[in-house]
Coordinates of C-alpha atoms in Angstrom, one line a residue:
Chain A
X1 CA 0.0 0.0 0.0
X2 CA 1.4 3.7 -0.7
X3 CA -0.7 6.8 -1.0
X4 CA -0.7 9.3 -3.9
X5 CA -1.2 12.7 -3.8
X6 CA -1.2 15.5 -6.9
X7 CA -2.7 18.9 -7.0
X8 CA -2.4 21.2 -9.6
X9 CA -3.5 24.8 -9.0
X10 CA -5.7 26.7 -11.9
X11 CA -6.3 29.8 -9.9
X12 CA -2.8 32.1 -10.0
X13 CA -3.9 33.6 -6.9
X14 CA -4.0 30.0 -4.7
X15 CA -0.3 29.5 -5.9
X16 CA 1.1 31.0 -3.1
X17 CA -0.4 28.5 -0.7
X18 CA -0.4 25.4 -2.6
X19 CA 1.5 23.8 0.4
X20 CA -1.0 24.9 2.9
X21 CA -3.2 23.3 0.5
X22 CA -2.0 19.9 0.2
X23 CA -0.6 19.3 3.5
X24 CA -3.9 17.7 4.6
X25 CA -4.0 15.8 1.4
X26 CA -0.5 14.7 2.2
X27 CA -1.3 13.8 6.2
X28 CA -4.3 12.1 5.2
X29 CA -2.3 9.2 3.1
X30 CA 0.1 8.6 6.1
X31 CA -2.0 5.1 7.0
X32 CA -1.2 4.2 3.4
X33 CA 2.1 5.1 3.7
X34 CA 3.8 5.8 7.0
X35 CA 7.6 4.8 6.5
X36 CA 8.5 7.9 3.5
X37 CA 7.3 10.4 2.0
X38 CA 8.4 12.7 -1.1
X39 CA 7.3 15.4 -2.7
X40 CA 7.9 16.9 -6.5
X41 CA 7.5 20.6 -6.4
X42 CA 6.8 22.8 -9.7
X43 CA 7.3 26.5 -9.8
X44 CA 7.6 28.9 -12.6
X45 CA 10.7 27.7 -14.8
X46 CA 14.0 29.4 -14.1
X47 CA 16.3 31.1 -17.0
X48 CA 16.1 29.2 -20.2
X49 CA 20.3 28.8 -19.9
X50 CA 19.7 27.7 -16.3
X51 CA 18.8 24.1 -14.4
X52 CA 18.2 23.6 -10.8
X53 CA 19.8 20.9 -9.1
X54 CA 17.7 18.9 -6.2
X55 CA 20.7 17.5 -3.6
X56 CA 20.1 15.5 -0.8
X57 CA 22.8 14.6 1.8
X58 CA 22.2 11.8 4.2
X59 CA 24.2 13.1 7.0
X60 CA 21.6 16.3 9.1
X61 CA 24.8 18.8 9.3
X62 CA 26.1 19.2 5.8
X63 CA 27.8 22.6 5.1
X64 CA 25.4 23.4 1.9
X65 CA 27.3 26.7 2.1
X66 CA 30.8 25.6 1.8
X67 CA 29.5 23.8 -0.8
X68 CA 27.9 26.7 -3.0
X69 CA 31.7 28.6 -2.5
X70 CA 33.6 25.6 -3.6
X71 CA 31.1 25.4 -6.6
X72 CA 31.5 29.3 -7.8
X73 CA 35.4 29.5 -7.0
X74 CA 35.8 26.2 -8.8
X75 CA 34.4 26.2 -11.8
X76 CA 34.5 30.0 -12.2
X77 CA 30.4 30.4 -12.5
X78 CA 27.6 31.6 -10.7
X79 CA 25.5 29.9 -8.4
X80 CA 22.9 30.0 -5.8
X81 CA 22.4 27.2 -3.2
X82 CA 19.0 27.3 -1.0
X83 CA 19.0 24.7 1.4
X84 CA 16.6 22.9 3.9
X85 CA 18.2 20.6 6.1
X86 CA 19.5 18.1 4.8
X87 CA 18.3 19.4 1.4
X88 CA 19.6 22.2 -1.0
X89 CA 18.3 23.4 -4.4
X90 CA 21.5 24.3 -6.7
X91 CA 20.8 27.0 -9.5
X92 CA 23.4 27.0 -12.2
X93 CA 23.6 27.8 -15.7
X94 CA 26.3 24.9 -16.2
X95 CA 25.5 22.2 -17.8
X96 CA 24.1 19.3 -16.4
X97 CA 26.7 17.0 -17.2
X98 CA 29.3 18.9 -16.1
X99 CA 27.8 19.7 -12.6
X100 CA 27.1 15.7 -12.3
X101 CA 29.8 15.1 -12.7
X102 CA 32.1 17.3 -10.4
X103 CA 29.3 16.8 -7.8
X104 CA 30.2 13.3 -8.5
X105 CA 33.6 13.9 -8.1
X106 CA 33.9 16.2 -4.7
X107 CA 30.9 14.9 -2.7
X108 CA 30.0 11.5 -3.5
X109 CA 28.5 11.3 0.0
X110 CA 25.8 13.8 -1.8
X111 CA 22.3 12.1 -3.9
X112 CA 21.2 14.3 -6.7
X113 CA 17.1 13.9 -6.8
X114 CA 16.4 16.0 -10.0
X115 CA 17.7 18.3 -12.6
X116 CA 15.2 20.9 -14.2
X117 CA 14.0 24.3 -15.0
X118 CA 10.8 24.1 -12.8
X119 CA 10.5 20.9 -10.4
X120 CA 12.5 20.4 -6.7
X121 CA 12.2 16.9 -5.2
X122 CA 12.4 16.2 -1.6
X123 CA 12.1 12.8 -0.3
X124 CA 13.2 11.4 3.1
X125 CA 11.8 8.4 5.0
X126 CA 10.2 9.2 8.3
X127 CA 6.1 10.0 8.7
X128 CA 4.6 12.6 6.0
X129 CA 4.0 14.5 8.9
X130 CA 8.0 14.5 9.8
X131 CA 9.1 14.5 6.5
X132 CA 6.7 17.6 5.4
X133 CA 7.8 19.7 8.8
X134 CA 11.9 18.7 7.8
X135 CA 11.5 20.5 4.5
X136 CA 8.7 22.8 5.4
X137 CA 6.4 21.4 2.6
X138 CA 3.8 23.9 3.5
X139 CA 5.2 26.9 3.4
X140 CA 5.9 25.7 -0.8
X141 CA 4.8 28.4 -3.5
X142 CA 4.2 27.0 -6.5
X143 CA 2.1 25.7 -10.1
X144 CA 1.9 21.9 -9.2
X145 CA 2.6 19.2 -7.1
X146 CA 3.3 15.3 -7.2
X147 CA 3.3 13.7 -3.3
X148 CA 3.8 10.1 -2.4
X149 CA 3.8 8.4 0.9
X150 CA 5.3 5.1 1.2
X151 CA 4.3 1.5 2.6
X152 CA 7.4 -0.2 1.5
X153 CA 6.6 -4.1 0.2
X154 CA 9.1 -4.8 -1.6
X155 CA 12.8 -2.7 -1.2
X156 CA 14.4 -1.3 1.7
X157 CA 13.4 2.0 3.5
X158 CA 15.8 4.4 2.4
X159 CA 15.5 8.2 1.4
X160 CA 16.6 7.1 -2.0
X161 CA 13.8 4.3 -2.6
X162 CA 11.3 6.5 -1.8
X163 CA 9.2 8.8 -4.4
X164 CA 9.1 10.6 -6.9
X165 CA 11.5 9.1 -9.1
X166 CA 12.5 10.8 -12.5
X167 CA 13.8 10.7 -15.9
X168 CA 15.7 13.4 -17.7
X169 CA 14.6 16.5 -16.6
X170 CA 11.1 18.4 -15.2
X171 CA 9.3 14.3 -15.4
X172 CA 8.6 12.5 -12.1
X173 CA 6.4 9.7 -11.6
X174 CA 5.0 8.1 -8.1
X175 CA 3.6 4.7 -7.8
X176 CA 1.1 2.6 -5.6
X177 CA 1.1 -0.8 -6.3
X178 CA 3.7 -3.3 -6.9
X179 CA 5.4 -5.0 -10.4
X180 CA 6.4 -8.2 -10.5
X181 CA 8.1 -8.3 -13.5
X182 CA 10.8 -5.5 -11.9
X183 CA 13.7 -7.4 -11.9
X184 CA 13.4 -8.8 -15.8
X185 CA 12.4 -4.9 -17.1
X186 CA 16.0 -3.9 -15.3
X187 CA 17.9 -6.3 -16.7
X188 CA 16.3 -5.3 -20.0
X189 CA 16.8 -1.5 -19.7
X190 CA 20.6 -2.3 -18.7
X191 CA 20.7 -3.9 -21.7
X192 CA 20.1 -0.3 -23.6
X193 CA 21.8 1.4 -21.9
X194 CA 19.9 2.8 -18.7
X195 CA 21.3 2.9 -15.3
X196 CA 19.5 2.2 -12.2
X197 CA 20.0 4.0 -8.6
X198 CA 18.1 1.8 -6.8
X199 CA 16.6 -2.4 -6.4
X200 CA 12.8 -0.4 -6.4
X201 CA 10.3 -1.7 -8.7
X202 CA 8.7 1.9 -9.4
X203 CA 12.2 2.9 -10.6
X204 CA 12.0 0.2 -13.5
X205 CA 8.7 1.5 -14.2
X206 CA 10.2 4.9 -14.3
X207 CA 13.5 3.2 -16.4
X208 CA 10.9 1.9 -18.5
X209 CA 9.0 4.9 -19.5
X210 CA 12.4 7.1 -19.9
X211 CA 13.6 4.6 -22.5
X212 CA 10.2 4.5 -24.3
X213 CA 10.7 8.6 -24.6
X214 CA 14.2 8.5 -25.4
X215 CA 13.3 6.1 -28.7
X216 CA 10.7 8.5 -29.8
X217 CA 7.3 7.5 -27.8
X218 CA 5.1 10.5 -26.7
X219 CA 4.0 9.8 -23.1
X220 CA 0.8 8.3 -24.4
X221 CA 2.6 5.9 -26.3
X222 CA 4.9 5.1 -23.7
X223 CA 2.1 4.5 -21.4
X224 CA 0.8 2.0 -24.4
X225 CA 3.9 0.4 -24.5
X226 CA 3.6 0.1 -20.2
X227 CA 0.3 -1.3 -20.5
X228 CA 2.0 -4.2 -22.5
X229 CA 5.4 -4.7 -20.4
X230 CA 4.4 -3.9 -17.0
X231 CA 3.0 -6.9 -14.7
X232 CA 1.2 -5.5 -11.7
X233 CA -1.0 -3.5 -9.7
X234 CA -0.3 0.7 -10.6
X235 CA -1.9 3.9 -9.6
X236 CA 0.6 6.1 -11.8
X237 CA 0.7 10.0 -11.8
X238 CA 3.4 11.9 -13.0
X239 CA 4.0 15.4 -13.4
X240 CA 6.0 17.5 -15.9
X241 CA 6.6 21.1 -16.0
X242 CA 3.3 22.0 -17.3
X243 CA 0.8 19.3 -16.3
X244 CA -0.1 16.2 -14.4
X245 CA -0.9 12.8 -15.6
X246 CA -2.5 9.7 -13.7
X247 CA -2.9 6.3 -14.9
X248 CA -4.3 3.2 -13.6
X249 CA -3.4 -0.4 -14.1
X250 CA -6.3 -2.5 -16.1
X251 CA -7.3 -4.4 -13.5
X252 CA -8.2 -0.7 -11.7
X253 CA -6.7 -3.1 -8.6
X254 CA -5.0 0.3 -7.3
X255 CA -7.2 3.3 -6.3
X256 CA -7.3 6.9 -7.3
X257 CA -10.1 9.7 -6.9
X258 CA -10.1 13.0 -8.4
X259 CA -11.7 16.4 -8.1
X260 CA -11.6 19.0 -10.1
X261 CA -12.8 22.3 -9.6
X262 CA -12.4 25.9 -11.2
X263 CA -9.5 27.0 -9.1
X264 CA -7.7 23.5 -8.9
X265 CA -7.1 19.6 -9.6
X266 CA -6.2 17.2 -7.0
X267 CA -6.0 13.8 -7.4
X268 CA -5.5 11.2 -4.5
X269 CA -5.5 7.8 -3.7
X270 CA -8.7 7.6 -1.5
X271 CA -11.4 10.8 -0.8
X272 CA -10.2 11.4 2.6
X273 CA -7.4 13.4 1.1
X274 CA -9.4 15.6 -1.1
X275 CA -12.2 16.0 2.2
X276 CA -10.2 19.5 3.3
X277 CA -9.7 21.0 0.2
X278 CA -11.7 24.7 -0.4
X279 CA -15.1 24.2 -1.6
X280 CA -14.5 20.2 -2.0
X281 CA -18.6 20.2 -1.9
X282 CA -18.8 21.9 -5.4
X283 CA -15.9 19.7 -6.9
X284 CA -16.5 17.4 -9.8
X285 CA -15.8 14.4 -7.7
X286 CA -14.9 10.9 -9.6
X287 CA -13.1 7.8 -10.6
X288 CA -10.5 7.1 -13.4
X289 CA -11.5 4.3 -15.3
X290 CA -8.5 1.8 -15.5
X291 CA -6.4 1.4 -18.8
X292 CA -7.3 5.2 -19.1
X293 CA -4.8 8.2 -19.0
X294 CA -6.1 11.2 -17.8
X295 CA -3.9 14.9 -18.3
X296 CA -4.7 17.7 -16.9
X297 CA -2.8 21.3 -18.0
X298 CA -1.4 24.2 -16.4
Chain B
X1 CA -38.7 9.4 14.6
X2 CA -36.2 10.7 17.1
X3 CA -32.8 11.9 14.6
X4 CA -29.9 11.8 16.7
X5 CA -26.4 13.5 14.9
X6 CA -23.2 12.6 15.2
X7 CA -20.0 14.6 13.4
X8 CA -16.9 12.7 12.6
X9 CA -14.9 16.0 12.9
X10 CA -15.5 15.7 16.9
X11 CA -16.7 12.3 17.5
X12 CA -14.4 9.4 16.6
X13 CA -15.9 6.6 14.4
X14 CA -15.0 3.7 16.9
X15 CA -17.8 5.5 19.3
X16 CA -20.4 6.1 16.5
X17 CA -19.9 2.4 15.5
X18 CA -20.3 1.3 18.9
X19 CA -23.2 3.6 19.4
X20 CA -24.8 1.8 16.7
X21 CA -23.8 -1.8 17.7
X22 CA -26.0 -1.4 21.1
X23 CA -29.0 -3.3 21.9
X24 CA -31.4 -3.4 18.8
X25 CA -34.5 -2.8 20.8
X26 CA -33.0 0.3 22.2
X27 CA -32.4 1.8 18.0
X28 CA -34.8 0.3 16.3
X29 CA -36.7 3.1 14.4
X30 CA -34.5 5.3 15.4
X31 CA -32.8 8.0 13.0
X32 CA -29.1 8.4 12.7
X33 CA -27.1 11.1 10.8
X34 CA -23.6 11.2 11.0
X35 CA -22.0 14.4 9.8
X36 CA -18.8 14.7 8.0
X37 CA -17.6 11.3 7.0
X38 CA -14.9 12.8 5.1
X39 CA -14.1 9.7 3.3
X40 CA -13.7 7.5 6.6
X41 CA -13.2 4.2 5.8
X42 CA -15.8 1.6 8.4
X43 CA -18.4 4.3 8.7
X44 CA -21.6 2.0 10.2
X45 CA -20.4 -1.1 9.3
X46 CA -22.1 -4.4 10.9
X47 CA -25.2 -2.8 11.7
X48 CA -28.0 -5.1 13.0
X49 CA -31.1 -3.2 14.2
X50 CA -34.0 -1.7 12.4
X51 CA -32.5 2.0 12.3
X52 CA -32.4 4.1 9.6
X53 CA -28.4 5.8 9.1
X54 CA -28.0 8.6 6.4
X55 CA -24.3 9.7 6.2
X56 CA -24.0 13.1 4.8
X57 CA -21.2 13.3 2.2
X58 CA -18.5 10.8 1.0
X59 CA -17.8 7.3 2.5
X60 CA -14.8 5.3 2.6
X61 CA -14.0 2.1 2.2
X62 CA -16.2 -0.5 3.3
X63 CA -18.9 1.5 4.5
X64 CA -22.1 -0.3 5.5
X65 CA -20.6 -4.0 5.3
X66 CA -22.3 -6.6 6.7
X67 CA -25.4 -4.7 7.0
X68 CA -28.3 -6.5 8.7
X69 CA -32.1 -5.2 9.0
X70 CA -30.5 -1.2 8.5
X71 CA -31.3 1.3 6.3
X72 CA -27.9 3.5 5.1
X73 CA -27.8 6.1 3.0
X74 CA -24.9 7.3 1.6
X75 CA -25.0 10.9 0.4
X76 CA -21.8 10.8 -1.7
X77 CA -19.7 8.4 -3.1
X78 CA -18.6 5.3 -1.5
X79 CA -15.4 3.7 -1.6
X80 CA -14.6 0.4 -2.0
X81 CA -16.5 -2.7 -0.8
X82 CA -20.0 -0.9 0.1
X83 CA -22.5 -3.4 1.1
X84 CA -19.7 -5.9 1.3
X85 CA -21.2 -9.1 3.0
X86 CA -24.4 -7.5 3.3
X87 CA -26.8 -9.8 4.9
X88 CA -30.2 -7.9 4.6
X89 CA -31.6 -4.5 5.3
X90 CA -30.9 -1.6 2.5
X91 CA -27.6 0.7 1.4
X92 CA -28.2 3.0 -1.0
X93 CA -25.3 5.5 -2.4
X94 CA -26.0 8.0 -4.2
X95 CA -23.1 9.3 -5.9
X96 CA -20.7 6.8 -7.3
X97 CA -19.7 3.2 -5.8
X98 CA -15.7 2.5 -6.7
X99 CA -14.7 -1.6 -6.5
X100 CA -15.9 -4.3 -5.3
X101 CA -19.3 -2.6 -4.0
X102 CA -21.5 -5.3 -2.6
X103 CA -19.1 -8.1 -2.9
X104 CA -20.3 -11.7 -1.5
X105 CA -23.8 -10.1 0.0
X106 CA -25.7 -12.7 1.3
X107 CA -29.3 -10.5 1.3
X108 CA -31.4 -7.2 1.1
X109 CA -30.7 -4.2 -1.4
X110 CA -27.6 -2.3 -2.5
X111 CA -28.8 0.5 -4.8
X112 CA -26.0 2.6 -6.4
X113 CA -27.3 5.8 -8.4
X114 CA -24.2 6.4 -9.9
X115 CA -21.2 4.1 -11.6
X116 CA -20.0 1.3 -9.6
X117 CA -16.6 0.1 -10.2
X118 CA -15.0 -3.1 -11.5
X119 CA -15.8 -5.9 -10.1
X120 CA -19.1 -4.7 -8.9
X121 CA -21.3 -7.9 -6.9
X122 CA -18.6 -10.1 -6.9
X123 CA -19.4 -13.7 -5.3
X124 CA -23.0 -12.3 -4.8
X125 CA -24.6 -14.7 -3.0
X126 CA -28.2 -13.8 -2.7
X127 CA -28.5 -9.8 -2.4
X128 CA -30.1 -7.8 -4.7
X129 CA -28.2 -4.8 -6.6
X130 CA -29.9 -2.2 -9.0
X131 CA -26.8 -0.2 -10.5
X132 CA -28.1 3.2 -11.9
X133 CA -25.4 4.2 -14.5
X134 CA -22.3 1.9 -16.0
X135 CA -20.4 -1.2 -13.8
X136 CA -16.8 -1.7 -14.2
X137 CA -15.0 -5.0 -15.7
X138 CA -16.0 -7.9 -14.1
X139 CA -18.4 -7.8 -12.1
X140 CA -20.8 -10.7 -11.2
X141 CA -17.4 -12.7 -11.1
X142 CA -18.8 -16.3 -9.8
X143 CA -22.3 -14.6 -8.4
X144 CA -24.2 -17.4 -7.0
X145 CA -27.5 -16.2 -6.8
X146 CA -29.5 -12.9 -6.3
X147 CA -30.3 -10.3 -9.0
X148 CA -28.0 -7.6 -10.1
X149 CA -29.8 -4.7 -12.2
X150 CA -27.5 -2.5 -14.5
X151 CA -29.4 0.6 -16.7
X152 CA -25.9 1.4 -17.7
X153 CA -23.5 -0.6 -19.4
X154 CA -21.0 -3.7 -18.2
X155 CA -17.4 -3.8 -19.0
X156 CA -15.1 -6.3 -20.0
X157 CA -15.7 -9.8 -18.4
X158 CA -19.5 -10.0 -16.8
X159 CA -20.1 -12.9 -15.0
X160 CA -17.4 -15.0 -15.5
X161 CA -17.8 -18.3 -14.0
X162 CA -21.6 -17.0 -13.2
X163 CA -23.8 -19.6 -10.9
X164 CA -27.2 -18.8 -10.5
X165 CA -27.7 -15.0 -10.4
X166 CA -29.8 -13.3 -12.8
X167 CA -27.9 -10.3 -14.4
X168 CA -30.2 -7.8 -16.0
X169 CA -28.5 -5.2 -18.7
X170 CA -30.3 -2.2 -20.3
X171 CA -27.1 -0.9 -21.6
X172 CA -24.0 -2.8 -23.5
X173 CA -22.0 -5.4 -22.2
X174 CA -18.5 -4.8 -23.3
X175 CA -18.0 -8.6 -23.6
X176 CA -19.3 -11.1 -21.5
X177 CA -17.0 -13.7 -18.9
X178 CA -16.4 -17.7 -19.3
X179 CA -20.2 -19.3 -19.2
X180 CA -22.2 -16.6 -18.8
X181 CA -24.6 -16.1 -22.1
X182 CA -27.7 -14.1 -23.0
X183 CA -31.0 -15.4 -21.6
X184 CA -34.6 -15.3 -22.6
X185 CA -36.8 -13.4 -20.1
X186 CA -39.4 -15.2 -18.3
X187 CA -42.7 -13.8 -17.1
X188 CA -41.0 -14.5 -13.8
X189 CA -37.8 -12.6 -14.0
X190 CA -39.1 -9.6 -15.8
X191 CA -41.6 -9.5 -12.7
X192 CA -38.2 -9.6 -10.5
X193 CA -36.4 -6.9 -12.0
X194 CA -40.0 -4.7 -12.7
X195 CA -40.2 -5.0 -8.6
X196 CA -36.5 -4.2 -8.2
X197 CA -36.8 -1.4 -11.1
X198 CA -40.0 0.4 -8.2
X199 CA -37.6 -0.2 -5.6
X200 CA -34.9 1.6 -6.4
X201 CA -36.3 4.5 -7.7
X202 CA -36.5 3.5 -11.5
X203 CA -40.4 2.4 -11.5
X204 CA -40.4 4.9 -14.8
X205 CA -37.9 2.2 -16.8
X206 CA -39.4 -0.3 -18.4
X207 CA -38.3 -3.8 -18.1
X208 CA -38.5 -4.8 -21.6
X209 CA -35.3 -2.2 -22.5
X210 CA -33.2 -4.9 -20.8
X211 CA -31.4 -7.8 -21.6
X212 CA -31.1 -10.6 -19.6
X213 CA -27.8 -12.9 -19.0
X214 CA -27.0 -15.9 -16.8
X215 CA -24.9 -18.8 -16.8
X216 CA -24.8 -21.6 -19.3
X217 CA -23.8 -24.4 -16.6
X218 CA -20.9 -25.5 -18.5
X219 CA -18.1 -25.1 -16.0
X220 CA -20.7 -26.3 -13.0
X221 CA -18.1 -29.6 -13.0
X222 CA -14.4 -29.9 -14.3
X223 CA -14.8 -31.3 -18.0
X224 CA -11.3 -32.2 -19.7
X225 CA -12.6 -30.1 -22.4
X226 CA -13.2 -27.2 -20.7
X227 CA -9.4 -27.1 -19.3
X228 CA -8.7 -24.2 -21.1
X229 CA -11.5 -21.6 -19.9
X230 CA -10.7 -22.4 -16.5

């Protein structure tokens, strides 16, 4: 069991306290997922020349500071480092390559969560509750959002098994449910060419659905191409800079509810996480059909 | 009838479930609301007097399972299993039903107003269901007996391995299960789902814009032959 949580906000005014917003979305999926939690964050996109970095350190007292200096004298470039905890946003217009790689190279200790013009990850194991006040989740301003809260069945509980995982930049995906074909998928990706952080079946999922975009599938194809290759239960959303998408298995053995309303979509794994939102009651409230994907825009 | 109220926002389900587990002659005909379900999963489950529960928005899982004698009303949408294991008595939601919605019910009526889900009166077992819009892939999987009433359509799959249930369709069936085939309507059964049809609220359909289906009794007993539908 995990609990899902997206919410994409319509009305420009509300942006500012989309994190006030979903908290009690995100609190209310902690039976369905009380060992981790994550969240995908999108805000407006930054310069076109830059990328922000998502970095996660697994020791509480890293010098995210020291770190931003090193950076600038370094390489010779600009930067800006924002950090929360154990958790620090690096805005650079380097390349990506080239700051994976000399992140790499001077802090291996350090995990890098995402690379993008508009999306932040944070995801730490501990209650949604915990992990939500570490990073201060609800004082987030932003477009759109892409929560998870993890029961873990079948990987260890570690920050970096938990969700969102991505693909290439600005794409995220979380998962309830479980694949049994994870394992077979892996060794298959491997095969062309994809590496793997993690053992996590969602990952292979995620694997799975990068490769299918990198040889030319459109998300809806890719999602074709999933319904084919992937054995299992899945509830599916994933978000990209501009919208959110949700899918659910064929079997519909994994829930999802949505409501959408003028001034927002959220979408959940069960109603009690919607039940707080502003003016729920006038909400078109429903199900996803399985085998169905459903996108909704910025 | 004396209404008592409870809200779930100050009262914790465990006590409104208990309130409604005491002695039967103490709530029958009584009136219960209960305020704010919120989506709470449990909300009056294994009820057992002759009192009449309206909850006033959107249930969780399981809500109303193993009903007996009650009458619940679900205002909203219900999650899944509704009406699981119901043994008599009457649940009614509303809005939507998601999976599994009356699921192995032994007796009385599960009305849904909206869609149900996939595997909508799975392993029914004697209950009665009259589905107002579409039910999800499915359902009626190995229904044993009782009548399930869809105006809407069926998806993929209805009543695989069916027993003895009669399955009444005014809609399309996407495709039907593994032994389940089209019937002809008896005087009988059209009387059935005509009564059903006034029950639920429906008494302006007519009984004639339905198709009937049921099972063909060919997988009653392993057959060598039949190996491969199995």
């Amino acid at each position: 069991m995990c609990g899902i949580v997206g919410l994409l906000v319509r009305n420009p005014k509300l942006r500012d306290s989309i994190g006030e917003l979903m908290m009690p979305m995100l609190i209310g999926m902690t039976e369905r997922g009380p060992d981790s939690a994550g969240m995908a964050m999108f805000t407006a996109p930054v310069a076109a020349d830059a990328r922000k970095f998502s970095l996660f350190s697994g020791a509480p007292d890293f010098n995210w500071a020291k770190l931003g200096h090193h950076f600038e004298t370094h390489l010779s470039i600009k930067a800006t480092v924002e950090s929360k905890a154990n958790h620090a946003v690096l805005t650079t217009t380097l390349e990506p390559a080239t700051v994976k790689a000399w992140v790499n190279e001077h802090y291996p200790q350090l995990h890098l969560l995402s690379v993008g013009q508009s999306m932040d990850i944070y995801k730490d194991i501990g209650t949604p509750q915990q992990v939500a006040d570490r990073y201060d989740f609800k004082n987030f301003k932003g477009t759109h959002l892409v929560g998870h809260t993890r029961m873990a069945t079948e990987s260890a509980v570690t920050p970096a098994h938990a969700h969102p995982f991505t693909a290439g930049e600005d794409w995220c995906l979380v998962h309830n449910g479980s694949l049994s074909n994870a394992h077979s998928l892996r060794r298959k990706l491997e095969k062309e060419g994809i590496n793997f952080e993690t053992d996590n079946d969602t990952e292979a999922a995620c694997r799975f659905l990068q490769w299918r975009m990198r040889e030319g599938d459109d998300l809806k194809t890719a999602l074709n191409h999933g319904f084919e290759e992937l054995d299992g239960f899945y509830t599916l959303l994933m978000g990209t800079s501009t919208e959110l998408a949700l899918v659910r298995d064929p079997y519909g053995c994994k829930p999802a509810i949505i409501a959408e309303h003028d001034d927002y979509v959220a979408i959940a794994s069960e109603f009690r996480s919607l039940a707080h939102l502003p003016d729920i009651k006038n909400a078109k409230v429903f199900e996803p059909s399985p085998k169905e994907m459903y996108v909704w825009k910025l | 009838m004396e209404t008592l109220k409870f809200d779930l926002d100050t009262k914790p389900l465990r006590e409104v479930n208990q309130f409604l587990h005491g002695d039967a002659g103490s709530l029958n005909g009584k009136k219960v609301v209960i305020e704010n379900p919120n989506g709470a999963h449990n909300v009056a489950v294994g009820l057992k007097a002759d009192v009449d529960v309206t909850i006033k928005g959107h249930a969780g899982y399981y809500a109303a399972g193993m009903n007996q004698i009650a009458k619940v009303t679900i205002e909203g949408s219900a999650g899944s299993g509704v009406a699981e294991n119901m043994m008599s008595g009457v649940v009614h939601v509303k809005g939507f039903a998601s999976n599994a919605a009356g699921a192995t019910a032994n007796g009385g009526l599960l009305i849904i107003d909206g869609d149900a889900g996939l595997r909508c009166g799975i392993a029914l077992k004697g209950a009665d269901i009259v589905v107002g819009g579409s039910v999800g892939s499915f359902s009626a999987f190995m229904a044993q007996a009782g009548n399930f009433v869809i105006l809407g359509d069926a998806g993929d799959g209805l009543g695989d391995s069916i027993y003895e249930a009669k399955l009444f369709v005014r809609g399309t069936v996407k495709s039907l299960g593994a032994d389940c085939e089209e019937k002809t309507m008896n005087a009988e059964d059209k009387q059935i789902l005509a009564d059903l049809l006034k029950k639920s609220g429906h008494a302006d359909v007519s009984p004639d814009s339905f198709k009937q289906y049921g099972s063909a009794r060919t997988l009653y007993h392993f057959h060598v032959d039949n190996a491969g539908a199995y």
